mmCIF file with all atom_site columns, C-alpha atoms in Angstrom:
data_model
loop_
_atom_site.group_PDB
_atom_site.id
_atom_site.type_symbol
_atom_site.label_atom_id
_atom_site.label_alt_id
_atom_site.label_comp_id
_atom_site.label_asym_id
_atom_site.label_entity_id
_atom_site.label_seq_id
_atom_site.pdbx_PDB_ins_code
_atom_site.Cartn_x
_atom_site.Cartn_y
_atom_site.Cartn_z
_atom_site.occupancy
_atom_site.B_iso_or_equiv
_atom_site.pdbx_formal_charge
_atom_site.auth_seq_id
_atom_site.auth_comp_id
_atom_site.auth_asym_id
_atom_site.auth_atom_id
_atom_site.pdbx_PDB_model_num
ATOM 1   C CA . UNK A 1 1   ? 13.966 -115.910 65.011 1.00 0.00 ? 763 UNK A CA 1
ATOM 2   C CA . UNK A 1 2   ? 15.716 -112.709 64.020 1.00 0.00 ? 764 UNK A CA 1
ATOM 3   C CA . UNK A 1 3   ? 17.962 -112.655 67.012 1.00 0.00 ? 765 UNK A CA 1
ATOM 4   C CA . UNK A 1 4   ? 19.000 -116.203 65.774 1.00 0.00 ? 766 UNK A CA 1
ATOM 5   C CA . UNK A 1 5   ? 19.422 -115.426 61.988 1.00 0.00 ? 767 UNK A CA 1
ATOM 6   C CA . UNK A 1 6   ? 21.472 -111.859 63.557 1.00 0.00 ? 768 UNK A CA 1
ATOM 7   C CA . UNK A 1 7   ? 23.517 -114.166 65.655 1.00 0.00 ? 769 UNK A CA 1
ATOM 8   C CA . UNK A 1 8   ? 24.834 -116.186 62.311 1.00 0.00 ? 770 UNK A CA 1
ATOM 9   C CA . UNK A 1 9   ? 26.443 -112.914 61.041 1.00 0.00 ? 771 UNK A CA 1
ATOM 10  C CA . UNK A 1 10  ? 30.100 -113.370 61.624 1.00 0.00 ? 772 UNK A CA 1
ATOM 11  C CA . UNK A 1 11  ? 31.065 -109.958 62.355 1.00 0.00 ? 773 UNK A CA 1
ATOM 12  C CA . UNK A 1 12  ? 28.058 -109.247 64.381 1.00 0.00 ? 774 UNK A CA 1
ATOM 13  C CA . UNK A 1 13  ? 29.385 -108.267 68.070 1.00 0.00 ? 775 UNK A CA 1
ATOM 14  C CA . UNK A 1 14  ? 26.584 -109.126 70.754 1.00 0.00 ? 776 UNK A CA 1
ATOM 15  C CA . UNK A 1 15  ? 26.464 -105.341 71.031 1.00 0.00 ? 777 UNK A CA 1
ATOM 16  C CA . UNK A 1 16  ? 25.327 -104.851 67.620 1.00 0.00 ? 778 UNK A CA 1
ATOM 17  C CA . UNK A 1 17  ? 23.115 -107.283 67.926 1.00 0.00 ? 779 UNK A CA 1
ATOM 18  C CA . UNK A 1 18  ? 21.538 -105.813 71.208 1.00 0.00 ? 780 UNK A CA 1
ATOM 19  C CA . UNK A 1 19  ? 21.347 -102.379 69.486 1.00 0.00 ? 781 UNK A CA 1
ATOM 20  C CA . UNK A 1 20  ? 19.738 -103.510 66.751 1.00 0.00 ? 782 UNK A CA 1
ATOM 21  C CA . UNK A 1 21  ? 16.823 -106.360 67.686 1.00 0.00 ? 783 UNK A CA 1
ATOM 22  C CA . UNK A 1 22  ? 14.876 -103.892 70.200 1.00 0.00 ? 784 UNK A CA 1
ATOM 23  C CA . UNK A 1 23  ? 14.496 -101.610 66.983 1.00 0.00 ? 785 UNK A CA 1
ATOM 24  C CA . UNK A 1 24  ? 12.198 -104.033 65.046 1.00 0.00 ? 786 UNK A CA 1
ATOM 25  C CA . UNK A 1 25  ? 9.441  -103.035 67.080 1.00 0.00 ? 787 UNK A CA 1
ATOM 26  C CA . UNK A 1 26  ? 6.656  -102.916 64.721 1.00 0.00 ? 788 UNK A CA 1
ATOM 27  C CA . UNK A 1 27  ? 4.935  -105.519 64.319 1.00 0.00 ? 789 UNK A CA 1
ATOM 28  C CA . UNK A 1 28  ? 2.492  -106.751 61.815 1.00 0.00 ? 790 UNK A CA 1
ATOM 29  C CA . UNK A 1 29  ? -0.154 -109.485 61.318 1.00 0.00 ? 791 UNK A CA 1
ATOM 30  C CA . UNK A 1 30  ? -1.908 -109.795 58.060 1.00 0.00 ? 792 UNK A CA 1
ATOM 31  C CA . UNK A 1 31  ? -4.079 -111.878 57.062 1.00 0.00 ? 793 UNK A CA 1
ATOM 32  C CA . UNK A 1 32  ? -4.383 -113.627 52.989 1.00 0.00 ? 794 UNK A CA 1
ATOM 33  C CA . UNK A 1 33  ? -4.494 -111.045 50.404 1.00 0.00 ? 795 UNK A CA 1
ATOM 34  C CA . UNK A 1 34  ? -3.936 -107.974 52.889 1.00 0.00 ? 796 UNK A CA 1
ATOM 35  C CA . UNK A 1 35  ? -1.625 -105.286 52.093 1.00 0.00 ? 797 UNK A CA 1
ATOM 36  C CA . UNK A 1 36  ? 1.671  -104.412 53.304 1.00 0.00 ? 798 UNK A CA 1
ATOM 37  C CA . UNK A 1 37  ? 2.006  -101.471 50.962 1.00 0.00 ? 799 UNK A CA 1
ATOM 38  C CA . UNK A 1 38  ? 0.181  -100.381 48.200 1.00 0.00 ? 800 UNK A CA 1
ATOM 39  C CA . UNK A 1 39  ? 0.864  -98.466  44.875 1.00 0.00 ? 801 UNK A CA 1
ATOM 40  C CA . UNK A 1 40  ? 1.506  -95.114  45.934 1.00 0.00 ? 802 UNK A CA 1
ATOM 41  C CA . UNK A 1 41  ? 2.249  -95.044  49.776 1.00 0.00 ? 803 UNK A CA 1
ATOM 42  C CA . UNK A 1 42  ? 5.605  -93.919  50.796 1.00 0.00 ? 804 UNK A CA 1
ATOM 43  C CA . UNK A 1 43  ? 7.910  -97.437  52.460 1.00 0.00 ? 805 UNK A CA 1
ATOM 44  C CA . UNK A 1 44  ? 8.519  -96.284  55.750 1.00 0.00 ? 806 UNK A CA 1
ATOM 45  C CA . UNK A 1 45  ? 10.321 -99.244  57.153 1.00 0.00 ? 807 UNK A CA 1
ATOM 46  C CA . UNK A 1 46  ? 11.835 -102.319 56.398 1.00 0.00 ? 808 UNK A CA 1
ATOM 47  C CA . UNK A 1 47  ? 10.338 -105.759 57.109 1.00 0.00 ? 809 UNK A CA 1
ATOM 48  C CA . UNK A 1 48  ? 11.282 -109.376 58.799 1.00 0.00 ? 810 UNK A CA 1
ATOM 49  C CA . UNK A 1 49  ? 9.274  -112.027 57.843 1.00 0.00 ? 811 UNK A CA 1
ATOM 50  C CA . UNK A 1 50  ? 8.802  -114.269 60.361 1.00 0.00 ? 812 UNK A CA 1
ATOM 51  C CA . UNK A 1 51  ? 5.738  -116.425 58.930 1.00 0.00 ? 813 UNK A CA 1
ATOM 52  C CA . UNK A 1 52  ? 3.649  -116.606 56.116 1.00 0.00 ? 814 UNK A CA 1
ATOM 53  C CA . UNK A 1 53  ? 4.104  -115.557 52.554 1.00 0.00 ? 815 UNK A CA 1
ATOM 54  C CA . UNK A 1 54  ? 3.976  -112.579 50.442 1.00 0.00 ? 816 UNK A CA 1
ATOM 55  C CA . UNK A 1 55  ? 4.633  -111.281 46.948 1.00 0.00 ? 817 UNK A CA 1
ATOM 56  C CA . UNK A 1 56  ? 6.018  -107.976 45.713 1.00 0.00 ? 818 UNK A CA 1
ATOM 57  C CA . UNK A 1 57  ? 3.964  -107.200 42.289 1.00 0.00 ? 819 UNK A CA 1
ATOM 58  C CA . UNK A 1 58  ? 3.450  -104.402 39.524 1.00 0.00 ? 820 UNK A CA 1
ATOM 59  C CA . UNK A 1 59  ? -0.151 -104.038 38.174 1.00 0.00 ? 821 UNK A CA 1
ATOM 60  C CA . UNK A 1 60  ? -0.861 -104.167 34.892 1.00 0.00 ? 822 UNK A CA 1
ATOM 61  C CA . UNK A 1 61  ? -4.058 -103.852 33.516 1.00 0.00 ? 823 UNK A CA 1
ATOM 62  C CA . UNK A 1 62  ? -4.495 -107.428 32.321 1.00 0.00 ? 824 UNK A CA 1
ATOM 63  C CA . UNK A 1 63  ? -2.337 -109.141 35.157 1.00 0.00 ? 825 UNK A CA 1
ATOM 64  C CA . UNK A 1 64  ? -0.315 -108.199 37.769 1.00 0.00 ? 826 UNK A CA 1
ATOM 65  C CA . UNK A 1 65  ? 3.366  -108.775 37.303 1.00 0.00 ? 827 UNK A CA 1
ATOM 66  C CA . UNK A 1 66  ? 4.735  -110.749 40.290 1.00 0.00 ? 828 UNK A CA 1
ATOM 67  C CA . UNK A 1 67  ? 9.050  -109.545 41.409 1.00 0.00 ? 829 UNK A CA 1
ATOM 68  C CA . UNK A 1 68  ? 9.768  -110.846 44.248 1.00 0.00 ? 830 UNK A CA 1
ATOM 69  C CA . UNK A 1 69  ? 8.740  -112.859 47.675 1.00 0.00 ? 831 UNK A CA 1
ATOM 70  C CA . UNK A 1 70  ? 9.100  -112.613 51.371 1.00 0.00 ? 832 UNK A CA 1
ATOM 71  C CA . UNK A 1 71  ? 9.295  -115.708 53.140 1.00 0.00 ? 833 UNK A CA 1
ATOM 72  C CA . UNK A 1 72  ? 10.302 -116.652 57.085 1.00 0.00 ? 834 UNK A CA 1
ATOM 73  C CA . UNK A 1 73  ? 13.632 -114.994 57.260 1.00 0.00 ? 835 UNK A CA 1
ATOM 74  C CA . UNK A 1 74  ? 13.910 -112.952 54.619 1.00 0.00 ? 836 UNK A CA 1
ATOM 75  C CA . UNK A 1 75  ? 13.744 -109.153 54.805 1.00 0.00 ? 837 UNK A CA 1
ATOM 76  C CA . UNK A 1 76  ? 11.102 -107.619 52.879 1.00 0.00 ? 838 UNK A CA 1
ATOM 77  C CA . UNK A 1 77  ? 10.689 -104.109 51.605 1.00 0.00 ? 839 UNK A CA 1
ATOM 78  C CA . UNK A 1 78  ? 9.171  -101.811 48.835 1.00 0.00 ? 840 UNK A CA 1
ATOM 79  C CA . UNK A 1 79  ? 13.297 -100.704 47.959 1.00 0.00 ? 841 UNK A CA 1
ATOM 80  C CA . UNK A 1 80  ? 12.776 -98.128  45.321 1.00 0.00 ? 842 UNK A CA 1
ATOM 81  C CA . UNK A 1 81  ? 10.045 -96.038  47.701 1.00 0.00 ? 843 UNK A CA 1
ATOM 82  C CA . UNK A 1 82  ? 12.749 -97.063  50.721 1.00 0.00 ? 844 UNK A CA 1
ATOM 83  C CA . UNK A 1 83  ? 15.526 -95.741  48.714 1.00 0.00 ? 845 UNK A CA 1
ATOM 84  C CA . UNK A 1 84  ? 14.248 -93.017  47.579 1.00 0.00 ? 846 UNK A CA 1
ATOM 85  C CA . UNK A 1 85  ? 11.212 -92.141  49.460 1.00 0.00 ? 847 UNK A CA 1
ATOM 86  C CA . UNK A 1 86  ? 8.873  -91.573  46.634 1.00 0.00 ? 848 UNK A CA 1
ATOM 87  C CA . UNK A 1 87  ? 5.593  -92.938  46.375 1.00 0.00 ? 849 UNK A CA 1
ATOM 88  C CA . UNK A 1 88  ? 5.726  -97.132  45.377 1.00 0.00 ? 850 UNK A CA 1
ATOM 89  C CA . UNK A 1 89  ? 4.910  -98.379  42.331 1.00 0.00 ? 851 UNK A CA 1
ATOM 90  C CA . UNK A 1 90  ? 4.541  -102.083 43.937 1.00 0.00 ? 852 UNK A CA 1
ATOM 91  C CA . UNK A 1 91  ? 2.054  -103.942 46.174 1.00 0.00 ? 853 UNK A CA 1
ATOM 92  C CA . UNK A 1 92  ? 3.347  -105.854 48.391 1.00 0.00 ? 854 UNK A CA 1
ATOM 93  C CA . UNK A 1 93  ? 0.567  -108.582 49.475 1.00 0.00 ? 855 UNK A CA 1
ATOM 94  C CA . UNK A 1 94  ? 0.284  -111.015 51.908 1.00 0.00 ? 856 UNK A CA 1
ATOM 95  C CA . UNK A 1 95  ? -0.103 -115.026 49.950 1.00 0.00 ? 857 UNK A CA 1
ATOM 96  C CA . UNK A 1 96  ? -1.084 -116.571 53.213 1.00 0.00 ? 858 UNK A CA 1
ATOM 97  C CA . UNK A 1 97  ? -1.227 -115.294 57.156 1.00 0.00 ? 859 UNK A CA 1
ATOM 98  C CA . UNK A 1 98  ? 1.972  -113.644 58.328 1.00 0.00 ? 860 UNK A CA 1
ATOM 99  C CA . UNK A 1 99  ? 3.448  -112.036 60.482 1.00 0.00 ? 861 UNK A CA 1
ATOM 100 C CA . UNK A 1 100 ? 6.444  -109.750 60.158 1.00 0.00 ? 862 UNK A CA 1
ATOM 101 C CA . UNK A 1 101 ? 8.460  -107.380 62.411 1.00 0.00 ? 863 UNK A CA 1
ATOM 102 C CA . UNK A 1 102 ? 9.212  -103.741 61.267 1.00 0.00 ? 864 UNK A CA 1
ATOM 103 C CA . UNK A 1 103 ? 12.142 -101.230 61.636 1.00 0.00 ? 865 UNK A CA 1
ATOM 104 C CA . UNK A 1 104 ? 11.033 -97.480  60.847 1.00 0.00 ? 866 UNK A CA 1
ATOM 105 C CA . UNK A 1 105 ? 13.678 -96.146  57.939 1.00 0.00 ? 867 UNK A CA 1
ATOM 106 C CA . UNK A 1 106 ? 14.618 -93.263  60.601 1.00 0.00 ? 868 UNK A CA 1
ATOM 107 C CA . UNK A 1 107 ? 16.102 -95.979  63.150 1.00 0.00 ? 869 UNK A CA 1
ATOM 108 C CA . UNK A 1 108 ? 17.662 -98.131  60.641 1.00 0.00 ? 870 UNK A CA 1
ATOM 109 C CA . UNK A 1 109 ? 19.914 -95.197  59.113 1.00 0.00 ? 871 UNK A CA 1
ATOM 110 C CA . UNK A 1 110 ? 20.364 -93.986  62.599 1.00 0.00 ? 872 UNK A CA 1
ATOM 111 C CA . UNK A 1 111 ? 21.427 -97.568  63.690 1.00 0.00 ? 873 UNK A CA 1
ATOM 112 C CA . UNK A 1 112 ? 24.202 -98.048  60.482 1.00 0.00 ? 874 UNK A CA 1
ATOM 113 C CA . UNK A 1 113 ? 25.352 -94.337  60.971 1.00 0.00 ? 875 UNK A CA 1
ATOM 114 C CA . UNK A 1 114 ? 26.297 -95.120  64.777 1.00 0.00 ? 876 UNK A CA 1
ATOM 115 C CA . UNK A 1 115 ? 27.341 -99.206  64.341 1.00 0.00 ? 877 UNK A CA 1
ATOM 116 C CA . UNK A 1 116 ? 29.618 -99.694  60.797 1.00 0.00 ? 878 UNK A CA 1
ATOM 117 C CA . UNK A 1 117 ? 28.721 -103.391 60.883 1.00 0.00 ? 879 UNK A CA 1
ATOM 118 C CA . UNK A 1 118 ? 25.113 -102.770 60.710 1.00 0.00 ? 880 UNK A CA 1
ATOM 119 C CA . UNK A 1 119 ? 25.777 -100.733 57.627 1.00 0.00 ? 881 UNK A CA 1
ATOM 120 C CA . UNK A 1 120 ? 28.192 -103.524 56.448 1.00 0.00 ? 882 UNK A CA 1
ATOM 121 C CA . UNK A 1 121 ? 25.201 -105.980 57.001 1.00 0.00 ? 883 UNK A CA 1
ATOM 122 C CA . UNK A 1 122 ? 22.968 -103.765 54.757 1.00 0.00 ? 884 UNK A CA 1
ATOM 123 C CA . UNK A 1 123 ? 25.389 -103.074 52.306 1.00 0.00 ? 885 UNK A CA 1
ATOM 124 C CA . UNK A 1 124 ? 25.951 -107.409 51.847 1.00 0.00 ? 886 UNK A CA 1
ATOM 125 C CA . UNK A 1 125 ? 22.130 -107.456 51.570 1.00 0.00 ? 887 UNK A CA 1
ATOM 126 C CA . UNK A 1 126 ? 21.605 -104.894 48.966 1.00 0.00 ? 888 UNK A CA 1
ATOM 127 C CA . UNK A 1 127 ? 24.660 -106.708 46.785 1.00 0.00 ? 889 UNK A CA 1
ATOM 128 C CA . UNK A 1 128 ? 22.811 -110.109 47.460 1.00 0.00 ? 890 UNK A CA 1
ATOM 129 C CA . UNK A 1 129 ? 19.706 -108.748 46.135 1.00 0.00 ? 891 UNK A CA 1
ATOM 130 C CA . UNK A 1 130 ? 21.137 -106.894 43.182 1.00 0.00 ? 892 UNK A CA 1
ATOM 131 C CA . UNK A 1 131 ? 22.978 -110.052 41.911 1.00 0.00 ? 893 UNK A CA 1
ATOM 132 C CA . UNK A 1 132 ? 19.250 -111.946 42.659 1.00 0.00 ? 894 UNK A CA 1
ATOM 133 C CA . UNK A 1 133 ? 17.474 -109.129 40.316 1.00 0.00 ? 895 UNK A CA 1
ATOM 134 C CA . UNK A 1 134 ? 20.583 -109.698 37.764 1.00 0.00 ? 896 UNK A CA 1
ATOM 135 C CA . UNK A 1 135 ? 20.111 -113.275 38.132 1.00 0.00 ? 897 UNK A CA 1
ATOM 136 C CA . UNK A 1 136 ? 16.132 -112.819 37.429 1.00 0.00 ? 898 UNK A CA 1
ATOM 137 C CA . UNK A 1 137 ? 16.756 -110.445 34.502 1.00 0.00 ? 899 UNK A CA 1
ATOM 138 C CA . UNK A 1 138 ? 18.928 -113.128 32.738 1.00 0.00 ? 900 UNK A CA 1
ATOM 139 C CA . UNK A 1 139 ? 16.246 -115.214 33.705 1.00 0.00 ? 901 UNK A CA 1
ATOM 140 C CA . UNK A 1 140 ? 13.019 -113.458 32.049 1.00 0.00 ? 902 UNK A CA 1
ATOM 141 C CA . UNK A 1 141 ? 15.835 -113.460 28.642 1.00 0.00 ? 903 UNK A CA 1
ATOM 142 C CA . UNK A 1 142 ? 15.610 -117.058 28.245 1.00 0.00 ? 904 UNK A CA 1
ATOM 143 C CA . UNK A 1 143 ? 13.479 -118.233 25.761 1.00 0.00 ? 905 UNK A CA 1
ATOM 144 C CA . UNK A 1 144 ? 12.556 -121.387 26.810 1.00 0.00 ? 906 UNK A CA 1
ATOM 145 C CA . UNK A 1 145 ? 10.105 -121.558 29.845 1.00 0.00 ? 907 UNK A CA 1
ATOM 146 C CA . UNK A 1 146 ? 12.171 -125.497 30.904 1.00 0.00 ? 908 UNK A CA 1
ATOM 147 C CA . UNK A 1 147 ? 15.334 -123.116 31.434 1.00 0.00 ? 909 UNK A CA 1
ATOM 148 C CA . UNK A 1 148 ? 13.721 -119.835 33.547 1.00 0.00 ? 910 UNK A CA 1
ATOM 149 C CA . UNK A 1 149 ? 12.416 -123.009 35.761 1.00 0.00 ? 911 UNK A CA 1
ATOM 150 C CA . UNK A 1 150 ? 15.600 -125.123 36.304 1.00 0.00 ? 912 UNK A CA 1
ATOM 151 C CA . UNK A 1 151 ? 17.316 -121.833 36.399 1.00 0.00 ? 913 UNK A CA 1
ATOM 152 C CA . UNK A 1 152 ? 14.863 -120.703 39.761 1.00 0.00 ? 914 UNK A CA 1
ATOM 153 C CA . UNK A 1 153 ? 14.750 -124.266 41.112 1.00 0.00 ? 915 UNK A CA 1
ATOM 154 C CA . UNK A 1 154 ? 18.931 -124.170 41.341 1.00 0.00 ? 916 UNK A CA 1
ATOM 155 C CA . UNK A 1 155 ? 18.931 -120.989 42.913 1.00 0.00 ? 917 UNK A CA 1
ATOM 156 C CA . UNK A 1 156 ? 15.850 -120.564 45.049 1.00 0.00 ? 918 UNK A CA 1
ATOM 157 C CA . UNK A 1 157 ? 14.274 -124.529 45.932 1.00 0.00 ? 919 UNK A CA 1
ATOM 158 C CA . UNK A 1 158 ? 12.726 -123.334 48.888 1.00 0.00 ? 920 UNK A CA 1
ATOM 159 C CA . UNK A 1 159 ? 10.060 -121.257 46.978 1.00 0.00 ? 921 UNK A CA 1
ATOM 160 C CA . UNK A 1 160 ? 8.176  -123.512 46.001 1.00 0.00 ? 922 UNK A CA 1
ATOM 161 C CA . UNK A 1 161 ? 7.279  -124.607 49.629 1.00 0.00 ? 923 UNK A CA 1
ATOM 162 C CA . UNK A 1 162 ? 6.450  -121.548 50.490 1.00 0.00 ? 924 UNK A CA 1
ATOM 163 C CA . UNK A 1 163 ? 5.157  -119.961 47.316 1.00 0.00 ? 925 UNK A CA 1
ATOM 164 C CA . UNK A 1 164 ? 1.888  -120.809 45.621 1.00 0.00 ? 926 UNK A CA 1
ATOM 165 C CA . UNK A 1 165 ? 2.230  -122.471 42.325 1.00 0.00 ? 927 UNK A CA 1
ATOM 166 C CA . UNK A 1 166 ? 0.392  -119.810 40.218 1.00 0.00 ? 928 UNK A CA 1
ATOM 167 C CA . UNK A 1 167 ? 2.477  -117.195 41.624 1.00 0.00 ? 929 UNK A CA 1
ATOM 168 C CA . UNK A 1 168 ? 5.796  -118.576 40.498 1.00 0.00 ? 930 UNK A CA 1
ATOM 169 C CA . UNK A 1 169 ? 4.430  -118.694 37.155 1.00 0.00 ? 931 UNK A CA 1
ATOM 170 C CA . UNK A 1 170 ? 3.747  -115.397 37.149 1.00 0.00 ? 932 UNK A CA 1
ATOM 171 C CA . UNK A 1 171 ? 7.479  -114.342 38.448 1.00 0.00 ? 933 UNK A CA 1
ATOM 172 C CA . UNK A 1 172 ? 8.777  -116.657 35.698 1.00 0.00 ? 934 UNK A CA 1
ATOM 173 C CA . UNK A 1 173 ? 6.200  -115.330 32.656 1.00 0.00 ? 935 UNK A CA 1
ATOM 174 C CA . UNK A 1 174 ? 4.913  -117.948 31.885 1.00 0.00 ? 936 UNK A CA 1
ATOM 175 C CA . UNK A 1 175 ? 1.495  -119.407 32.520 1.00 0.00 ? 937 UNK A CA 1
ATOM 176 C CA . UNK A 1 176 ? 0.753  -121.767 35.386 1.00 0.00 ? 938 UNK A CA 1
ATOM 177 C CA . UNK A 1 177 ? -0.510 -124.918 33.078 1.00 0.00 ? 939 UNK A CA 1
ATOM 178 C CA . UNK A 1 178 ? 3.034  -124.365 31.314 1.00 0.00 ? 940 UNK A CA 1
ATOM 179 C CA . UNK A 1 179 ? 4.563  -124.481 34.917 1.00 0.00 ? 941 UNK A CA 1
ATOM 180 C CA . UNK A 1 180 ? 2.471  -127.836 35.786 1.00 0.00 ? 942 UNK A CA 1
ATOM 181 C CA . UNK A 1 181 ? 3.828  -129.419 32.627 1.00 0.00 ? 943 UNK A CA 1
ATOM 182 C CA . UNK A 1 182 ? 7.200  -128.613 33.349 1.00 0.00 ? 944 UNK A CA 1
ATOM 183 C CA . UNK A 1 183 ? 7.248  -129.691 36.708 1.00 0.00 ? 945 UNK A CA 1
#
């Protein structure tokens, strides 16, 4: 699956690509409700999700505020600890089984120092996510719950097959009977 999804990158050679799918050799199964990373441990690597689904969230005392999701074919990863190697202030937990492959942080900056378009690649998916947390910001603004929804359901359809109702609510704020009504 990630040798397919690599091979729809335009400016991918099949060099790059050979360089850079024998990296992702970690992998990891985890089953519903186990932990990729937990508040506090240092992101050594960055994820492929190839099955299953997980959320990114920040505890609260009274209820854990959901950020993100990892889904088959998305790459997944605790980005302020990966960034800047400090201890994370997210969990990242696993919604159902999955299954994911890992690069360690030391090969990946290795790999985009050696091959520019790996770093190009990382640099398109670090702008991608910063408009999605720009988007999601704008988002958590609106006022009415109706507009956060059809806001999320224009940009990002596919979550809700792979995404547990009660879970969405929480990424939009808003409680899941509100999201039942509105859907």
């Amino acid at each position: 699956m990630l040798r397919t999804l690599l091979q729809q990158v335009p400016y991918f050679t099949p060099e790059d690509i050979e360089a850079f799918v024998p990296l992702w050799k970690k992998q990891v199964k985890l089953n519903r409700y186990d932990f990729l990373i937990q508040q506090g441990q240092v992101e050594q690597g960055l994820y492929f999700v190839t099955t299953g689904a997980l959320r990114i969230y920040y505890p609260l005392p009274d209820e854990d505020i959901c950020v993100g999701f990892g889904y088959p074919g998305t790459l997944l990863v605790s980005f302020p600890s990966f960034v800047d190697a400090k201890p994370s202030a997210y969990y990242i937990q696993a919604l159902k089984r999955s299954e994911l492959l890992g690069i360690s942080k030391y090969e990946f900056v290795q790999l985009m120092e050696q091959l520019p378009n790996i770093k190009r690649f990382w640099h398109e998916e670090v702008e991608k996510a910063l408009v999605g947390k720009i988007e999601r910001e704008v988002d958590l603004l609106l006022p009415e719950p109706e507009q956060r929804l059809q806001r999320v359901l224009q940009r990002s359809p596919h979550l809700f097959q792979h995404i547990p109702k009660k879970y969405i609510a929480s990424y939009l704020r808003m409680s899941p009977e509100t999201l039942s009504r509105l859907k």
